[in-house]
Amino acid sequence: MFKIGFIGAGNMAQAMMQGWSKLDANQVTQGAYVRHQLPEQTQAWQVEPFQSISEAALVSDMLVLATPPTALTAIADELKPILAAMPHKIVVSVLGGISVSMLEEALGRQAKIVRALPNVNVAVGQGYTAMYAGSQITAEEKGAVFALLAELGRVDEMPEAEFGAVSALAGSGPAFVAGFIQALTEAGKAAGLDEEMAAKLSVQTFRGTVDKMRQDDLKALDLAQLVMTPGGSTAAGWEVMQAGNLNGLVTNVIHATMQKNAEFE
Ligand SMILES: NC(=O)C1=CN([C@@H]2O[C@H](COP(=O)(O)OP(=O)(O)OC[C@H]3O[C@@H](n4cnc5c(N)ncnc54)[C@H](O)[C@@H]3O)[C@@H](O)[C@H]2O)C=CC1
Ligand SMILES: O=C(O)[C@@H]1CCC=N1
């Protein structure tokens, strides 16, 4: 039996709990510590409540730090002596912008740390997670963490220097994709469609486009070319999209996201 213990049970932790709840409960169990009450929806994923960070650390094989990054110092005060006494415990941190060296500084140089950057789509097994292992993690432990994260979607080992860009594209990315779907929905409404229908059309179009790209191994611009009949209506819309500098806007979005993420570094 392998026990995963979360510290923090907000949006990111819950997405991971939901994703891992599909695993065999005889092999992997989950628990969580939050300062207040565990959110009700965690019951559906059989998440056991812990009363303290110490309890979470003592009974879990792998801890997942999933609080706001600013909580690290407070958590480390309680966690550091336990990790010093039980150095085999693995800590997976999803704290945005907090490097492995900052984690080692806070939790002790001997701590076994993996930095992971998942996104909320892990809840439905379609996540993207970047991971980077600290110096104390053995190849076997890294493999075990990788395998657990891979239950939630695609995982890549990444140099830590790339985490800022990966966080903006894949970590924050679902929000930006949702923003584009919302823009399509609102444009559909302005064009006379009922809002619910416009939302359904937008989601289905997004989903179908992504599935087609994956199944037919198409790049984004190849897919766009398939739709743009020469001299036709899509090309007219595409021109407006380019004239409005959608690429420039998205570049600025990613830049602002990375700048904010770097504030903790
Ligand atoms: N939401 C997302 O899509 C992603 C979030 N992250 C990272 O995950 C972490 C959590 O983010 P969210 O879940 O979005 O935030 P959230 O605000 O939804 O959840 C934060 C959780 O931490 C708990 N908490 C706060 N201070 C605590 C303390 N001192 N001790 C124990 N628990 C404490 C809160 O009660 C809450 O359960 C952040 O570090 C963020 O950068 C990383 C990738 C994606
Ligand atoms: O918004 C945030 O700060 C976190 C990090 C990546 C996604 N959510």
mmCIF file of C-alpha atoms and ligand atoms in Angstrom:
data_model
loop_
_atom_site.group_PDB
_atom_site.id
_atom_site.type_symbol
_atom_site.label_atom_id
_atom_site.label_comp_id
_atom_site.label_asym_id
_atom_site.label_seq_id
_atom_site.Cartn_x
_atom_site.Cartn_y
_atom_site.Cartn_z
ATOM 1 C CA MET A 1 0.000 0.000 0.000
ATOM 2 C CA PHE A 2 1.383 3.412 -1.054
ATOM 3 C CA LYS A 3 -0.021 6.524 0.643
ATOM 4 C CA ILE A 4 -0.057 9.979 -0.959
ATOM 5 C CA GLY A 5 -0.462 12.833 1.550
ATOM 6 C CA PHE A 6 -1.434 16.298 0.331
ATOM 7 C CA ILE A 7 -0.670 19.479 2.211
ATOM 8 C CA GLY A 8 -3.293 21.860 0.849
ATOM 9 C CA ALA A 9 -6.487 20.747 -0.856
ATOM 10 C CA GLY A 10 -7.356 23.590 -3.230
ATOM 11 C CA ASN A 11 -7.977 23.477 -6.972
ATOM 12 C CA MET A 12 -4.674 21.871 -7.997
ATOM 13 C CA ALA A 13 -4.625 19.287 -5.205
ATOM 14 C CA GLN A 14 -8.238 18.351 -5.882
ATOM 15 C CA ALA A 15 -7.518 17.854 -9.581
ATOM 16 C CA MET A 16 -4.701 15.431 -8.666
ATOM 17 C CA MET A 17 -6.856 13.668 -6.061
ATOM 18 C CA GLN A 18 -9.624 13.193 -8.621
ATOM 19 C CA GLY A 19 -7.155 11.838 -11.182
ATOM 20 C CA TRP A 20 -5.516 9.432 -8.724
ATOM 21 C CA SER A 21 -8.858 8.298 -7.310
ATOM 22 C CA LYS A 22 -9.155 6.048 -10.402
ATOM 23 C CA LEU A 23 -6.226 3.935 -9.164
ATOM 24 C CA ASP A 24 -6.760 0.693 -7.277
ATOM 25 C CA ALA A 25 -7.549 1.702 -3.663
ATOM 26 C CA ASN A 26 -5.801 -1.463 -2.463
ATOM 27 C CA GLN A 27 -2.554 -0.116 -3.878
ATOM 28 C CA VAL A 28 -2.710 3.678 -3.577
ATOM 29 C CA THR A 29 -4.579 5.687 -0.942
ATOM 30 C CA GLN A 30 -4.808 9.442 -0.450
ATOM 31 C CA GLY A 31 -5.044 11.794 2.515
ATOM 32 C CA ALA A 32 -4.802 15.545 3.002
ATOM 33 C CA TYR A 33 -4.133 18.209 5.590
ATOM 34 C CA VAL A 34 -5.701 21.652 5.340
ATOM 35 C CA ARG A 35 -5.840 24.262 8.091
ATOM 36 C CA HIS A 36 -9.648 24.290 7.995
ATOM 37 C CA GLN A 37 -12.062 21.601 6.869
ATOM 38 C CA LEU A 38 -11.326 19.276 3.976
ATOM 39 C CA PRO A 39 -13.575 20.279 1.013
ATOM 40 C CA GLU A 40 -16.654 18.022 0.822
ATOM 41 C CA GLN A 41 -15.986 16.839 -2.734
ATOM 42 C CA THR A 42 -12.801 15.081 -1.569
ATOM 43 C CA GLN A 43 -15.009 12.423 0.089
ATOM 44 C CA ALA A 44 -15.935 11.121 -3.373
ATOM 45 C CA TRP A 45 -12.225 10.400 -3.951
ATOM 46 C CA GLN A 46 -11.782 8.642 -0.565
ATOM 47 C CA VAL A 47 -9.350 11.259 0.713
ATOM 48 C CA GLU A 48 -8.613 10.752 4.395
ATOM 49 C CA PRO A 49 -8.410 13.942 6.500
ATOM 50 C CA PHE A 50 -5.180 14.499 8.470
ATOM 51 C CA GLN A 51 -5.200 16.680 11.583
ATOM 52 C CA SER A 52 -1.722 18.138 11.128
ATOM 53 C CA ILE A 53 1.229 18.428 8.787
ATOM 54 C CA SER A 54 3.085 16.073 11.129
ATOM 55 C CA GLU A 55 0.408 13.386 10.816
ATOM 56 C CA ALA A 56 0.448 13.750 7.012
ATOM 57 C CA ALA A 57 4.225 13.413 6.988
ATOM 58 C CA LEU A 58 4.348 10.448 9.362
ATOM 59 C CA VAL A 59 1.787 8.258 7.596
ATOM 60 C CA SER A 60 2.443 9.154 3.931
ATOM 61 C CA ASP A 61 5.055 7.650 1.632
ATOM 62 C CA MET A 62 4.903 10.668 -0.659
ATOM 63 C CA LEU A 63 3.876 14.190 0.314
ATOM 64 C CA VAL A 64 2.450 16.622 -2.227
ATOM 65 C CA LEU A 65 2.911 20.289 -1.338
ATOM 66 C CA ALA A 66 -0.035 22.094 -2.939
ATOM 67 C CA THR A 67 -0.502 25.309 -0.981
ATOM 68 C CA PRO A 68 0.116 28.872 -2.166
ATOM 69 C CA PRO A 69 3.907 29.279 -2.583
ATOM 70 C CA THR A 70 3.930 31.808 0.276
ATOM 71 C CA ALA A 71 2.978 29.048 2.769
ATOM 72 C CA LEU A 72 6.277 27.171 2.266
ATOM 73 C CA THR A 73 8.078 28.735 5.242
ATOM 74 C CA ALA A 74 5.267 27.919 7.668
ATOM 75 C CA ILE A 75 4.985 24.347 6.359
ATOM 76 C CA ALA A 76 8.748 23.812 6.423
ATOM 77 C CA ASP A 77 8.945 24.710 10.133
ATOM 78 C CA GLU A 78 6.853 21.628 10.918
ATOM 79 C CA LEU A 79 8.046 19.394 8.112
ATOM 80 C CA LYS A 80 11.814 19.832 8.264
ATOM 81 C CA PRO A 81 12.466 17.963 11.564
ATOM 82 C CA ILE A 82 10.247 15.063 10.436
ATOM 83 C CA LEU A 83 12.052 14.766 7.106
ATOM 84 C CA ALA A 84 15.385 14.866 8.953
ATOM 85 C CA ALA A 85 14.244 11.918 11.096
ATOM 86 C CA MET A 86 12.592 10.050 8.182
ATOM 87 C CA PRO A 87 14.790 10.868 5.164
ATOM 88 C CA HIS A 88 13.183 8.233 2.900
ATOM 89 C CA LYS A 89 9.961 10.300 2.527
ATOM 90 C CA ILE A 90 9.494 11.809 -0.941
ATOM 91 C CA VAL A 91 8.195 15.374 -1.279
ATOM 92 C CA VAL A 92 6.582 16.396 -4.559
ATOM 93 C CA SER A 93 6.117 20.150 -4.728
ATOM 94 C CA VAL A 94 3.712 21.794 -7.170
ATOM 95 C CA LEU A 95 4.351 25.232 -5.632
ATOM 96 C CA GLY A 96 4.462 27.723 -8.506
ATOM 97 C CA GLY A 97 7.831 29.458 -8.990
ATOM 98 C CA ILE A 98 9.574 27.642 -6.097
ATOM 99 C CA SER A 99 12.808 25.983 -7.256
ATOM 100 C CA VAL A 100 14.299 22.739 -5.970
ATOM 101 C CA SER A 101 17.126 24.673 -4.337
ATOM 102 C CA MET A 102 14.590 26.871 -2.483
ATOM 103 C CA LEU A 103 12.779 23.702 -1.396
ATOM 104 C CA GLU A 104 16.049 22.111 -0.233
ATOM 105 C CA GLU A 105 16.898 25.284 1.642
ATOM 106 C CA ALA A 106 13.506 25.191 3.397
ATOM 107 C CA LEU A 107 13.168 21.423 3.958
ATOM 108 C CA GLY A 108 16.795 20.367 4.434
ATOM 109 C CA ARG A 109 19.565 19.431 2.003
ATOM 110 C CA GLN A 110 18.959 15.710 2.594
ATOM 111 C CA ALA A 111 15.272 15.951 1.611
ATOM 112 C CA LYS A 112 14.099 13.873 -1.338
ATOM 113 C CA ILE A 113 12.415 16.468 -3.528
ATOM 114 C CA VAL A 114 10.683 16.386 -6.878
ATOM 115 C CA ARG A 115 9.394 19.617 -8.381
ATOM 116 C CA ALA A 116 6.311 19.024 -10.515
ATOM 117 C CA LEU A 117 4.242 21.355 -12.612
ATOM 118 C CA PRO A 118 0.872 19.811 -13.408
ATOM 119 C CA ASN A 119 -2.250 21.444 -14.811
ATOM 120 C CA VAL A 120 -5.879 21.014 -13.753
ATOM 121 C CA ASN A 121 -6.575 18.614 -16.635
ATOM 122 C CA VAL A 122 -4.929 15.880 -14.556
ATOM 123 C CA ALA A 123 -8.393 15.526 -12.986
ATOM 124 C CA VAL A 124 -9.601 13.759 -16.145
ATOM 125 C CA GLY A 125 -6.386 11.928 -17.035
ATOM 126 C CA GLN A 126 -5.542 14.500 -19.750
ATOM 127 C CA GLY A 127 -3.055 16.582 -17.815
ATOM 128 C CA TYR A 128 0.382 17.799 -18.701
ATOM 129 C CA THR A 129 3.028 17.594 -15.967
ATOM 130 C CA ALA A 130 6.661 18.687 -16.147
ATOM 131 C CA MET A 131 8.937 17.205 -13.488
ATOM 132 C CA TYR A 132 12.453 17.831 -12.216
ATOM 133 C CA ALA A 133 14.058 15.696 -9.536
ATOM 134 C CA GLY A 134 16.336 17.016 -6.783
ATOM 135 C CA SER A 135 19.789 15.526 -6.129
ATOM 136 C CA GLN A 136 18.669 13.181 -3.327
ATOM 137 C CA ILE A 137 16.148 11.267 -5.463
ATOM 138 C CA THR A 138 17.372 7.896 -6.728
ATOM 139 C CA ALA A 139 16.644 6.689 -10.263
ATOM 140 C CA GLU A 140 14.171 4.170 -8.831
ATOM 141 C CA GLU A 141 12.320 6.834 -6.823
ATOM 142 C CA LYS A 142 12.233 9.148 -9.848
ATOM 143 C CA GLY A 143 10.742 6.325 -11.910
ATOM 144 C CA ALA A 144 8.072 5.676 -9.279
ATOM 145 C CA VAL A 145 7.050 9.366 -9.111
ATOM 146 C CA PHE A 146 7.064 9.595 -12.915
ATOM 147 C CA ALA A 147 4.804 6.531 -13.136
ATOM 148 C CA LEU A 148 2.326 7.989 -10.631
ATOM 149 C CA LEU A 149 2.213 11.330 -12.458
ATOM 150 C CA ALA A 150 1.828 9.499 -15.777
ATOM 151 C CA GLU A 151 -1.470 8.095 -14.445
ATOM 152 C CA LEU A 152 -2.713 11.701 -14.762
ATOM 153 C CA GLY A 153 -1.699 12.356 -18.378
ATOM 154 C CA ARG A 154 1.515 13.202 -20.187
ATOM 155 C CA VAL A 155 4.698 13.729 -18.146
ATOM 156 C CA ASP A 156 8.072 15.073 -19.282
ATOM 157 C CA GLU A 157 11.284 15.443 -17.337
ATOM 158 C CA MET A 158 12.385 19.023 -17.998
ATOM 159 C CA PRO A 159 15.382 21.180 -17.137
ATOM 160 C CA GLU A 160 14.315 23.432 -14.289
ATOM 161 C CA ALA A 161 15.223 26.547 -16.314
ATOM 162 C CA GLU A 162 12.248 25.778 -18.584
ATOM 163 C CA PHE A 163 9.684 25.640 -15.783
ATOM 164 C CA GLY A 164 8.715 29.327 -16.139
ATOM 165 C CA ALA A 165 7.723 28.910 -19.784
ATOM 166 C CA VAL A 166 6.117 25.508 -19.152
ATOM 167 C CA SER A 167 4.114 26.971 -16.281
ATOM 168 C CA ALA A 168 2.745 29.736 -18.510
ATOM 169 C CA LEU A 169 1.943 27.449 -21.468
ATOM 170 C CA ALA A 170 0.762 24.254 -19.785
ATOM 171 C CA GLY A 171 0.134 25.159 -16.116
ATOM 172 C CA SER A 172 -1.801 28.356 -16.808
ATOM 173 C CA GLY A 173 -2.681 27.240 -20.351
ATOM 174 C CA PRO A 174 -6.096 25.720 -19.567
ATOM 175 C CA ALA A 175 -7.265 29.182 -18.431
ATOM 176 C CA PHE A 176 -6.092 30.778 -21.689
ATOM 177 C CA VAL A 177 -7.709 28.056 -23.793
ATOM 178 C CA ALA A 178 -10.911 28.591 -21.799
ATOM 179 C CA GLY A 179 -10.577 32.332 -22.476
ATOM 180 C CA PHE A 180 -10.540 31.683 -26.247
ATOM 181 C CA ILE A 181 -13.564 29.383 -25.963
ATOM 182 C CA GLN A 182 -15.371 32.110 -24.028
ATOM 183 C CA ALA A 183 -14.496 34.667 -26.721
ATOM 184 C CA LEU A 184 -15.904 32.335 -29.423
ATOM 185 C CA THR A 185 -19.029 31.833 -27.321
ATOM 186 C CA GLU A 186 -19.588 35.574 -26.891
ATOM 187 C CA ALA A 187 -19.002 36.195 -30.603
ATOM 188 C CA GLY A 188 -21.542 33.457 -31.375
ATOM 189 C CA LYS A 189 -24.046 35.154 -29.097
ATOM 190 C CA ALA A 190 -23.422 38.509 -30.771
ATOM 191 C CA ALA A 191 -24.029 36.761 -34.110
ATOM 192 C CA GLY A 192 -27.515 35.744 -32.946
ATOM 193 C CA LEU A 193 -27.042 32.273 -31.370
ATOM 194 C CA ASP A 194 -28.587 31.332 -28.074
ATOM 195 C CA GLU A 195 -25.797 31.492 -25.414
ATOM 196 C CA GLU A 196 -26.062 27.836 -24.411
ATOM 197 C CA MET A 197 -25.885 26.728 -28.039
ATOM 198 C CA ALA A 198 -22.947 29.060 -28.711
ATOM 199 C CA ALA A 199 -21.080 27.577 -25.734
ATOM 200 C CA LYS A 200 -21.770 23.995 -26.870
ATOM 201 C CA LEU A 201 -20.648 24.736 -30.429
ATOM 202 C CA SER A 202 -17.472 26.380 -29.189
ATOM 203 C CA VAL A 203 -16.474 23.516 -26.870
ATOM 204 C CA GLN A 204 -17.291 20.825 -29.459
ATOM 205 C CA THR A 205 -15.360 22.702 -32.165
ATOM 206 C CA PHE A 206 -12.331 23.037 -29.881
ATOM 207 C CA ARG A 207 -12.467 19.414 -28.869
ATOM 208 C CA GLY A 208 -12.953 18.129 -32.438
ATOM 209 C CA THR A 209 -10.098 20.318 -33.716
ATOM 210 C CA VAL A 210 -7.679 18.966 -31.116
ATOM 211 C CA ASP A 211 -8.767 15.353 -31.705
ATOM 212 C CA LYS A 212 -8.368 15.747 -35.478
ATOM 213 C CA MET A 213 -4.905 17.266 -35.111
ATOM 214 C CA ARG A 214 -3.837 14.398 -32.883
ATOM 215 C CA GLN A 215 -5.379 11.588 -34.902
ATOM 216 C CA ASP A 216 -4.117 12.863 -38.273
ATOM 217 C CA ASP A 217 -0.825 14.139 -36.842
ATOM 218 C CA LEU A 218 -1.434 17.666 -38.143
ATOM 219 C CA LYS A 219 0.329 20.858 -37.119
ATOM 220 C CA ALA A 220 -1.911 23.807 -36.228
ATOM 221 C CA LEU A 221 -1.356 25.664 -39.494
ATOM 222 C CA ASP A 222 -1.923 22.461 -41.538
ATOM 223 C CA LEU A 223 -5.322 22.093 -39.876
ATOM 224 C CA ALA A 224 -6.118 25.757 -40.549
ATOM 225 C CA GLN A 225 -5.279 25.287 -44.242
ATOM 226 C CA LEU A 226 -7.752 22.395 -44.487
ATOM 227 C CA VAL A 227 -10.550 24.735 -43.431
ATOM 228 C CA MET A 228 -9.578 27.758 -45.504
ATOM 229 C CA THR A 229 -11.126 27.265 -48.929
ATOM 230 C CA PRO A 230 -9.162 29.616 -51.234
ATOM 231 C CA GLY A 231 -11.018 32.919 -51.465
ATOM 232 C CA GLY A 232 -13.605 31.632 -48.975
ATOM 233 C CA SER A 233 -15.133 32.889 -45.752
ATOM 234 C CA THR A 234 -12.621 31.338 -43.259
ATOM 235 C CA ALA A 235 -9.731 33.119 -44.990
ATOM 236 C CA ALA A 236 -11.601 36.415 -44.550
ATOM 237 C CA GLY A 237 -11.887 35.755 -40.802
ATOM 238 C CA TRP A 238 -8.256 34.535 -40.590
ATOM 239 C CA GLU A 239 -7.055 37.822 -42.072
ATOM 240 C CA VAL A 240 -8.856 39.745 -39.344
ATOM 241 C CA MET A 241 -7.283 37.465 -36.723
ATOM 242 C CA GLN A 242 -3.790 38.212 -38.093
ATOM 243 C CA ALA A 243 -4.465 41.956 -38.512
ATOM 244 C CA GLY A 244 -5.581 42.028 -34.866
ATOM 245 C CA ASN A 245 -2.232 40.394 -33.958
ATOM 246 C CA LEU A 246 -3.544 37.387 -32.061
ATOM 247 C CA ASN A 247 0.019 35.972 -31.940
ATOM 248 C CA GLY A 248 1.366 39.196 -30.436
ATOM 249 C CA LEU A 249 -1.416 39.248 -27.855
ATOM 250 C CA VAL A 250 -0.730 35.652 -26.796
ATOM 251 C CA THR A 251 3.016 36.363 -26.612
ATOM 252 C CA ASN A 252 2.226 39.238 -24.216
ATOM 253 C CA VAL A 253 -0.074 36.977 -22.177
ATOM 254 C CA ILE A 254 2.693 34.386 -21.759
ATOM 255 C CA HIS A 255 5.260 37.076 -20.960
ATOM 256 C CA ALA A 256 3.094 38.596 -18.190
ATOM 257 C CA THR A 257 2.401 35.129 -16.768
ATOM 258 C CA MET A 258 6.104 34.251 -16.701
ATOM 259 C CA GLN A 259 7.026 37.570 -15.097
ATOM 260 C CA LYS A 260 4.563 37.028 -12.256
ATOM 261 C CA ASN A 261 5.711 33.429 -11.822
ATOM 262 C CA ALA A 262 9.329 34.608 -11.533
ATOM 263 C CA GLU A 263 8.505 36.866 -8.572
ATOM 264 C CA PHE A 264 9.107 33.992 -6.151
ATOM 265 C CA GLU A 265 12.485 33.055 -7.640
HETATM 266 N N1 LIG B 1 -4.378 25.875 -10.026
HETATM 267 C C1 LIG B 1 -3.534 25.456 -10.972
HETATM 268 O O1 LIG B 1 -3.925 25.226 -12.122
HETATM 269 C C2 LIG B 1 -2.080 25.209 -10.658
HETATM 270 C C3 LIG B 1 -1.558 25.511 -9.417
HETATM 271 N N2 LIG B 1 -0.241 25.265 -9.141
HETATM 272 C C4 LIG B 1 0.290 25.561 -7.811
HETATM 273 O O2 LIG B 1 -0.446 24.820 -6.863
HETATM 274 C C5 LIG B 1 -0.484 25.510 -5.624
HETATM 275 C C6 LIG B 1 -1.919 25.616 -5.126
HETATM 276 O O3 LIG B 1 -2.662 26.362 -6.080
HETATM 277 P P1 LIG B 1 -4.262 26.281 -6.105
HETATM 278 O O4 LIG B 1 -4.710 24.904 -5.797
HETATM 279 O O5 LIG B 1 -4.656 26.921 -7.376
HETATM 280 O O6 LIG B 1 -4.621 27.250 -4.874
HETATM 281 P P2 LIG B 1 -5.894 27.182 -3.911
HETATM 282 O O7 LIG B 1 -5.985 28.538 -3.297
HETATM 283 O O8 LIG B 1 -7.081 26.645 -4.659
HETATM 284 O O9 LIG B 1 -5.490 26.114 -2.783
HETATM 285 C C7 LIG B 1 -4.544 26.357 -1.776
HETATM 286 C C8 LIG B 1 -4.728 25.326 -0.667
HETATM 287 O O10 LIG B 1 -3.693 25.486 0.286
HETATM 288 C C9 LIG B 1 -4.259 25.490 1.616
HETATM 289 N N3 LIG B 1 -3.335 26.223 2.498
HETATM 290 C C10 LIG B 1 -2.999 27.528 2.469
HETATM 291 N N4 LIG B 1 -2.071 27.792 3.413
HETATM 292 C C11 LIG B 1 -1.823 26.615 4.059
HETATM 293 C C12 LIG B 1 -0.954 26.223 5.124
HETATM 294 N N5 LIG B 1 -0.144 27.107 5.722
HETATM 295 N N6 LIG B 1 -0.963 24.924 5.500
HETATM 296 C C13 LIG B 1 -1.755 24.020 4.894
HETATM 297 N N7 LIG B 1 -2.597 24.328 3.876
HETATM 298 C C14 LIG B 1 -2.625 25.607 3.474
HETATM 299 C C15 LIG B 1 -5.624 26.129 1.421
HETATM 300 O O11 LIG B 1 -6.476 25.815 2.499
HETATM 301 C C16 LIG B 1 -6.038 25.453 0.113
HETATM 302 O O12 LIG B 1 -6.524 24.149 0.382
HETATM 303 C C17 LIG B 1 0.165 26.890 -5.877
HETATM 304 O O13 LIG B 1 1.465 26.873 -5.359
HETATM 305 C C18 LIG B 1 0.157 27.017 -7.387
HETATM 306 O O14 LIG B 1 1.231 27.797 -7.860
HETATM 307 C C19 LIG B 1 0.611 24.674 -10.048
HETATM 308 C C20 LIG B 1 0.153 24.349 -11.289
HETATM 309 C C21 LIG B 1 -1.214 24.628 -11.714
HETATM 310 O O1 LIG B 2 -1.982 30.914 -11.384
HETATM 311 C C1 LIG B 2 -1.041 30.374 -10.765
HETATM 312 O O2 LIG B 2 -0.239 31.051 -10.091
HETATM 313 C C2 LIG B 2 -0.855 28.878 -10.830
HETATM 314 C C3 LIG B 2 0.459 28.458 -11.423
HETATM 315 C C4 LIG B 2 0.139 27.781 -12.735
HETATM 316 C C5 LIG B 2 -1.300 27.759 -12.789
HETATM 317 N N1 LIG B 2 -1.829 28.297 -11.728
#
